[in-house]
Coordinates of C-alpha atoms in Angstrom, one line a residue:
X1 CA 21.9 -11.8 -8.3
X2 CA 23.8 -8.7 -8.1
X3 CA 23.4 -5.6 -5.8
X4 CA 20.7 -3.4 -8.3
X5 CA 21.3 0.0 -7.4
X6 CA 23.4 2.1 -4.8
X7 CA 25.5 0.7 -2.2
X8 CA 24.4 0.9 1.2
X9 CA 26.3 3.8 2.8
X10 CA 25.0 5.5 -0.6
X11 CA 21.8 4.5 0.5
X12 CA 21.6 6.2 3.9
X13 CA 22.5 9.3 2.7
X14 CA 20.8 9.2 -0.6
X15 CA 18.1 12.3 -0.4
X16 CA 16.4 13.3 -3.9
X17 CA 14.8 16.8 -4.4
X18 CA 11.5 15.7 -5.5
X19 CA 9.2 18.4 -5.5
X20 CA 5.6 17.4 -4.6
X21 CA 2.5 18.9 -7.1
X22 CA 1.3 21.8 -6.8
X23 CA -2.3 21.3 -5.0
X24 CA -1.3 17.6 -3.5
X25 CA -3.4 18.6 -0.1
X26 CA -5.9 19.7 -1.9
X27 CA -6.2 17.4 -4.4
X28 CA -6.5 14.3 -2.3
X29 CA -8.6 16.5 0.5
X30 CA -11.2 16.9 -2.1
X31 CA -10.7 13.1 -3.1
X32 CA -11.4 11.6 0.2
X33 CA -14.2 13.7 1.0
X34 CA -16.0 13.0 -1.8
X35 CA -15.4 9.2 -0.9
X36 CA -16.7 9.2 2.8
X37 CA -20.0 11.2 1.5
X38 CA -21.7 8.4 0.0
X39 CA -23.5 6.3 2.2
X40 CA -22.6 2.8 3.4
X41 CA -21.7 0.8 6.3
X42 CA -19.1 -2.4 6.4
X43 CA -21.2 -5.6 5.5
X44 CA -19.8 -8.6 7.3
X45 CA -20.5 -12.3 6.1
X46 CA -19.1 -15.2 8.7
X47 CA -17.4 -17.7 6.8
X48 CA -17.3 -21.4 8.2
X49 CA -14.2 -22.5 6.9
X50 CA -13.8 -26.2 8.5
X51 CA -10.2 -26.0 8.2
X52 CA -10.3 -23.1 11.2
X53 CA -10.6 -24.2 14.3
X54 CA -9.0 -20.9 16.0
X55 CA -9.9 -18.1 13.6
X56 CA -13.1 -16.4 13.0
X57 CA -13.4 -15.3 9.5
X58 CA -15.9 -12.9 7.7
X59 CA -16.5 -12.0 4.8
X60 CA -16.6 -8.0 4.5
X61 CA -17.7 -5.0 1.6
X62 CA -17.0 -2.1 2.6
X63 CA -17.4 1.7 0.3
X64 CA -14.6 2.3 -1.4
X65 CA -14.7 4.8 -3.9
X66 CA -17.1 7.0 -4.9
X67 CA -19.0 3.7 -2.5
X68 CA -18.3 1.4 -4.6
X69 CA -18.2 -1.7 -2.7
X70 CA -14.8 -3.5 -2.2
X71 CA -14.3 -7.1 -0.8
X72 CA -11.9 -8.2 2.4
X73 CA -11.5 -10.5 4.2
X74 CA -11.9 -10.0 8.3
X75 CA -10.0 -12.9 10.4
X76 CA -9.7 -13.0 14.1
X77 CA -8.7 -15.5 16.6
X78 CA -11.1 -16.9 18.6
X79 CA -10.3 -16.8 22.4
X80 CA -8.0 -13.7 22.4
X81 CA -9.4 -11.1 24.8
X82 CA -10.8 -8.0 23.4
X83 CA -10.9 -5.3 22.1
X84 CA -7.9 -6.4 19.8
X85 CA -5.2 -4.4 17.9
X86 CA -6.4 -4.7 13.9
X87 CA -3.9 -5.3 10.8
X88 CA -5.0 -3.9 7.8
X89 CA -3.1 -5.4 4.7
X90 CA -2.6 -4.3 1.5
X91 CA -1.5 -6.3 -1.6
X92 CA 1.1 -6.5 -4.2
X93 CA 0.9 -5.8 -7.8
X94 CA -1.8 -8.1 -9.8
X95 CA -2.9 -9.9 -6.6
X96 CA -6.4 -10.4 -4.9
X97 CA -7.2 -11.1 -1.7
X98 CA -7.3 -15.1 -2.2
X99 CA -8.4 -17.2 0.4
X100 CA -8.7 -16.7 4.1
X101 CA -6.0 -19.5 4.9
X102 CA -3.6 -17.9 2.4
X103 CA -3.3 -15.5 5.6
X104 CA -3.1 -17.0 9.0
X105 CA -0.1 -14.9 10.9
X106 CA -1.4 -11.9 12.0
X107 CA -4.5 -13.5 13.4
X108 CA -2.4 -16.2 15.4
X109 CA -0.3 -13.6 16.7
X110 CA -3.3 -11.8 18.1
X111 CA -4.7 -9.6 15.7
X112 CA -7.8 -8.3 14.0
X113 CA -6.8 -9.0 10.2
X114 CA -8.3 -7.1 7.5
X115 CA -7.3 -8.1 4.1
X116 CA -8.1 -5.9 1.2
X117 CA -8.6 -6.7 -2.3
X118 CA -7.3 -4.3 -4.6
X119 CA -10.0 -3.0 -7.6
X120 CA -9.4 -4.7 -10.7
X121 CA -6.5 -7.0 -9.3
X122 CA -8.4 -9.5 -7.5
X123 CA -11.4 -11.3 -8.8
X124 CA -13.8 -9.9 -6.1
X125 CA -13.5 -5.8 -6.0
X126 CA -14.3 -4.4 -10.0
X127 CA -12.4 -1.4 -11.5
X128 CA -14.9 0.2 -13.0
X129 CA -12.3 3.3 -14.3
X130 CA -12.9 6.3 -14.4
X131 CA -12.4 7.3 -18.8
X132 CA -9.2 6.4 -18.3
X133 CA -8.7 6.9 -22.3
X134 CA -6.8 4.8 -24.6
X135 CA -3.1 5.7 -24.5
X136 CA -2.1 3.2 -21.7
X137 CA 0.0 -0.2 -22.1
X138 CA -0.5 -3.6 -20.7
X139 CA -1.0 -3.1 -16.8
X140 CA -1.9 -0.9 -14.4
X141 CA 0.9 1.5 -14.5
X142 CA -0.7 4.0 -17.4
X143 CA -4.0 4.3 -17.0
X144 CA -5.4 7.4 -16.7
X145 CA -1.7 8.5 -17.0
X146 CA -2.7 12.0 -18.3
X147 CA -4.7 13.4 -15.7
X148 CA -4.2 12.6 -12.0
X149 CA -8.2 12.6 -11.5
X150 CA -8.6 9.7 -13.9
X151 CA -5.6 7.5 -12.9
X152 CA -6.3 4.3 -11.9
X153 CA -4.0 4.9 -8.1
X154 CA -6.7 7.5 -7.0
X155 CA -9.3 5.0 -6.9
X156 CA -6.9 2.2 -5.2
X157 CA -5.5 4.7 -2.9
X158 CA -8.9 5.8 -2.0
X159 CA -10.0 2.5 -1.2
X160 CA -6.8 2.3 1.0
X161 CA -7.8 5.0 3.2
X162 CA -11.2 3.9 3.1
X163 CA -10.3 -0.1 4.3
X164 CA -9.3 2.4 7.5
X165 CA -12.1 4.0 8.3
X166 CA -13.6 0.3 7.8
X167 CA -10.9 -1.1 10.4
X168 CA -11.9 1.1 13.3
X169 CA -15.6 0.3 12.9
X170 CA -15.5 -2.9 13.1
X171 CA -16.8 -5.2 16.1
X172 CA -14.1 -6.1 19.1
X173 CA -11.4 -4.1 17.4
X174 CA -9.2 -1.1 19.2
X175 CA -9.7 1.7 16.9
X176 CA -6.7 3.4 18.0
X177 CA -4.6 0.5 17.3
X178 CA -5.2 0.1 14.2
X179 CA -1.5 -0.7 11.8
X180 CA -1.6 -0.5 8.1
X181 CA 1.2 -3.1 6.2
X182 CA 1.8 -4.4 2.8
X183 CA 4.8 -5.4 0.8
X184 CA 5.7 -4.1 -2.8
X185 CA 2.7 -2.5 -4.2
X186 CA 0.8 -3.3 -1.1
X187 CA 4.0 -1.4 1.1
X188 CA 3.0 1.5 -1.0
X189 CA -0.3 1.5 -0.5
X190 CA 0.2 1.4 3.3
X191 CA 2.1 4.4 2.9
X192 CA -0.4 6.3 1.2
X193 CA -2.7 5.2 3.7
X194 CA -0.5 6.5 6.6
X195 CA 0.6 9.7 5.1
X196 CA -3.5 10.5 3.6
X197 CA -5.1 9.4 7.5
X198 CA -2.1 10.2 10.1
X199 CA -4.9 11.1 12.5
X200 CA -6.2 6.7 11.7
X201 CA -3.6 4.9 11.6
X202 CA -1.2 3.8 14.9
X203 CA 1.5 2.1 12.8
X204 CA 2.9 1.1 9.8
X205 CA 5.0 -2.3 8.0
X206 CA 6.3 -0.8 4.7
X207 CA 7.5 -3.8 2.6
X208 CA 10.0 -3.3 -0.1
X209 CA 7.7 -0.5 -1.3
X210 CA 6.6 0.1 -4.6
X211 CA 5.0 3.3 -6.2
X212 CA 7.9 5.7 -4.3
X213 CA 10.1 8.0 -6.5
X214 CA 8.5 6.8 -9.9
X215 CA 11.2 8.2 -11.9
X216 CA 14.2 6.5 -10.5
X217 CA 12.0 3.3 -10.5
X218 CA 11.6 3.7 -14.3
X219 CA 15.5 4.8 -14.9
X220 CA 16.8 1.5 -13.4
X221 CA 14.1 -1.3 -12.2
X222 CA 14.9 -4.1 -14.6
X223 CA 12.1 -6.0 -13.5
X224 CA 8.4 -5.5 -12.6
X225 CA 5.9 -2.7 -13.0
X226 CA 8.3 0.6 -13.7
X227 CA 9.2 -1.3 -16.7
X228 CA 5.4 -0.2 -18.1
X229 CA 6.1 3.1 -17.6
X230 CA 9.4 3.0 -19.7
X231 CA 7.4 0.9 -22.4
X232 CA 4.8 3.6 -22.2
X233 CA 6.8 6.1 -22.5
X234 CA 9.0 4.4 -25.6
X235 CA 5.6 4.8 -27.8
X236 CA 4.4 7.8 -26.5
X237 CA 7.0 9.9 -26.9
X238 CA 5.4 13.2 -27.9
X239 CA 2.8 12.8 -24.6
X240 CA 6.5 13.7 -23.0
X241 CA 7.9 11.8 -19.5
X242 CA 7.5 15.2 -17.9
X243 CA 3.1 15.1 -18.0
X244 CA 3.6 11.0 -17.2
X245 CA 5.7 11.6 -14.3
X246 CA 3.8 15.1 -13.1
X247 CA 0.6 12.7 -12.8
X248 CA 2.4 10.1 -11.1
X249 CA 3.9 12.9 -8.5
X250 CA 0.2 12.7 -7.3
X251 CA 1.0 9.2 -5.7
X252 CA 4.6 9.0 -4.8
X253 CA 4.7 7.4 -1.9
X254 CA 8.0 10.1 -0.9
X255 CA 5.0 12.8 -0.6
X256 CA 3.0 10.6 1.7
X257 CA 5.8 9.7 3.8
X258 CA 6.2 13.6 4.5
X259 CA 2.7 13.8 5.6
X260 CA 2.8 10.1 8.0
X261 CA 3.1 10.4 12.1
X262 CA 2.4 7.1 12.7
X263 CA 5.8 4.5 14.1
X264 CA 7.2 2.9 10.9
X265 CA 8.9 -0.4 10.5
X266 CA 10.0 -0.2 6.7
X267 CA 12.6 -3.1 5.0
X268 CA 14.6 -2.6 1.8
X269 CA 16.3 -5.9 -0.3
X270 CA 19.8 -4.8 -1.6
X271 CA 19.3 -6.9 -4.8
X272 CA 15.9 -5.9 -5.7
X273 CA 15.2 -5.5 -8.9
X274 CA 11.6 -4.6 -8.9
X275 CA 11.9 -2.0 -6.2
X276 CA 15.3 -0.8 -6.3
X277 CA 16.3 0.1 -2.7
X278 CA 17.3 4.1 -3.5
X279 CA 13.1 4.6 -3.8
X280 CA 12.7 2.6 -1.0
X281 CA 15.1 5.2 1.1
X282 CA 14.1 8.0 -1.3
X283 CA 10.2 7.3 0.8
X284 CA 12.5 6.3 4.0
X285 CA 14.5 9.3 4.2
X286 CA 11.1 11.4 4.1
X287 CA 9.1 9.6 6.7
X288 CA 7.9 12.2 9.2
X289 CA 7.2 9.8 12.2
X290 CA 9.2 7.6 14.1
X291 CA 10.8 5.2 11.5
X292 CA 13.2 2.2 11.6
X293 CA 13.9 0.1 8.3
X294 CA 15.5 -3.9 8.4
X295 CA 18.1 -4.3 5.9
X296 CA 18.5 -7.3 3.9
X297 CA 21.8 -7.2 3.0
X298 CA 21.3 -10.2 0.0
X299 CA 17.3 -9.8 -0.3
X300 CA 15.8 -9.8 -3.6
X301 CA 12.3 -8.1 -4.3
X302 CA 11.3 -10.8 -1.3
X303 CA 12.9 -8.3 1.0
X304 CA 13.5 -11.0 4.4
X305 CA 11.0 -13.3 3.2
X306 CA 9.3 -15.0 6.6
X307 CA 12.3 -13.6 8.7
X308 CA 10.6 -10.7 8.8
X309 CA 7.7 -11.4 10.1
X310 CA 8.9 -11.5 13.3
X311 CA 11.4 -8.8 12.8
X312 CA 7.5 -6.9 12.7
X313 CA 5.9 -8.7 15.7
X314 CA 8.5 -7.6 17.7
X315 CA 8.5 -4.3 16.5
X316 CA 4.5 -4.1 17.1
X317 CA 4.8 -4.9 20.6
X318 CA 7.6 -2.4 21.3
X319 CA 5.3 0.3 20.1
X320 CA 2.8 -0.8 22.7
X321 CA 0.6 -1.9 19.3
X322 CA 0.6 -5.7 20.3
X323 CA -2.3 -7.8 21.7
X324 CA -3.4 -7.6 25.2
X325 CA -2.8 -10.2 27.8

């Protein structure tokens, strides 16, 4: 596979002027509060999985938005000594939160491990939309596509930010060590989640990030979910790319990274095709914390694959965000 986009000392100077929308703050302030006023505590469900002899795992529904519950799954390692330092994991595009032993590194290394289903991807969290109209292709990409109320990333992002406030609540965990991660759609998602709670979240692993810089995503991904956008946009033509892409400002991960204080441990794949590596730095180059990105010189949209997982466990304890003893 070839090199997809820009080469890399293109890369590290590559900073698009991407105006944010007028009314972001304001927009998501008014989202999130609306979110945390309906009622509802975490609900917690302990799971005996016989095939886990170290790791504790729960079942949890938390309020999401508007409180409508979503499902997670909670695993922690048995004898580690408390409180512990809490993962909170986001998933990529189309993906639930499958079965706890789908997921066993973070809690071997130490961690709380809190991993979110995303509405209307996984089997156990419902989109219920929100009139998301008719003018949207196969996907999640489009719907809702003309009004940034009704799109379908305000309700996931929402849960994001929510799965937070979840994190620090929950029994034997550090609520100021509490790290949001994710790869692909999920690397966005922990972005939006760092950049909409700063004040929450003590670190972030940014995976080959999708939903940053939607435009350049569409003008040259060749694989994966910018390609809805184009076909969306193919049909649609008199809805116009400037409406599409002026709803879509409203979760552009390069406007969250503006807003995030939190330490950052980001990593970009050179031949990625779903993610192509300039929106990766487009969101990089923005970060307003502490940042530091692995480069895989040859990855695909697998970014490092398992060699960088402890590229991040590394990385966690440098920041003093590792597990005690």
């Amino acid at each position: 596979m070839p090199l997809t986009d820009l080469p890399l000392d293109a890369l590290t100077s590559y900073h698009p002027d991407l105006p944010e929308p007028e009314g972001f703050d304001a927009f998501w302030r008014e989202t999130l509060e609306e979110a945390r006023a309906h009622p509802g505590e975490a609900r917690l469900t302990p799971v005996d999985d016989p095939l886990l002899a170290t790791v504790d795992v729960h079942d949890v529904r938390f309020p999401g938005w508007r409180g409508e519950p979503v499902a997670a799954w909670l695993l922690t390692p048995r004898e580690a000594p408390r409180p512990l330092p809490a993962v909170v994991e986001f998933l990529g595009y189309s993906g639930g939160r499958g079965r706890p032993t789908d997921r066993l590194l973070r809690s071997a290394a130490g961690y709380a491990h809190l991993v979110v289903d995303s509405r209307g991807q996984g089997h156990d969290t419902p989109d219920r939309g929100e009139g998301d109209g008719t003018q949207w292709v196969e996907g999640l990409m489009t719907r809702g596509i003309e009004d940034p109320r009704r799109h379908y990333y305000r309700r996931l992002m929402t849960d994001c930010v929510r799965a937070v406030d979840c994190a620090r609540t929950l029994p034997g965990v550090d609520p100021g060590r509490v790290v949001v991660a994710g790869s692909s759609q999920g690397g966005g998602l922990a972005l939006a989640a760092a950049g909409l709670a700063p004040e929450l979240v003590a670190g972030a692993l940014i995976d080959v990030p999708f939903l940053c810089h939607f435009r350049r995503g569409a003008e040259i991904a060749s694989d994966g979910p910018y390609t809805e956008l184009v076909s969306y946009l193919r049909v649609h033509r008199q809805a116009g790319a400037a409406g599409a892409f002026a709803t879509l400002g409203h979760f552009d991960g390069v406007h969250f990274a503006s807003r995030a204080t939190a330490p950052a441990l980001f990593s970009v794949g050179l031949m990625d095709p779903v993610c192509p590596p300039s929106t990766v730095y487009a969101a990089y180059h923005r970060y307003a914390g502490p940042r530091d990105i692995r480069v895989w010189e040859f990855g695909d949209h697998g970014g490092g694959y398992l060699a960088q997982a402890p590229e991040q466990l590394r990385w966690l304890r440098e920041q003093g965000l590792g597990p005690k003893g």
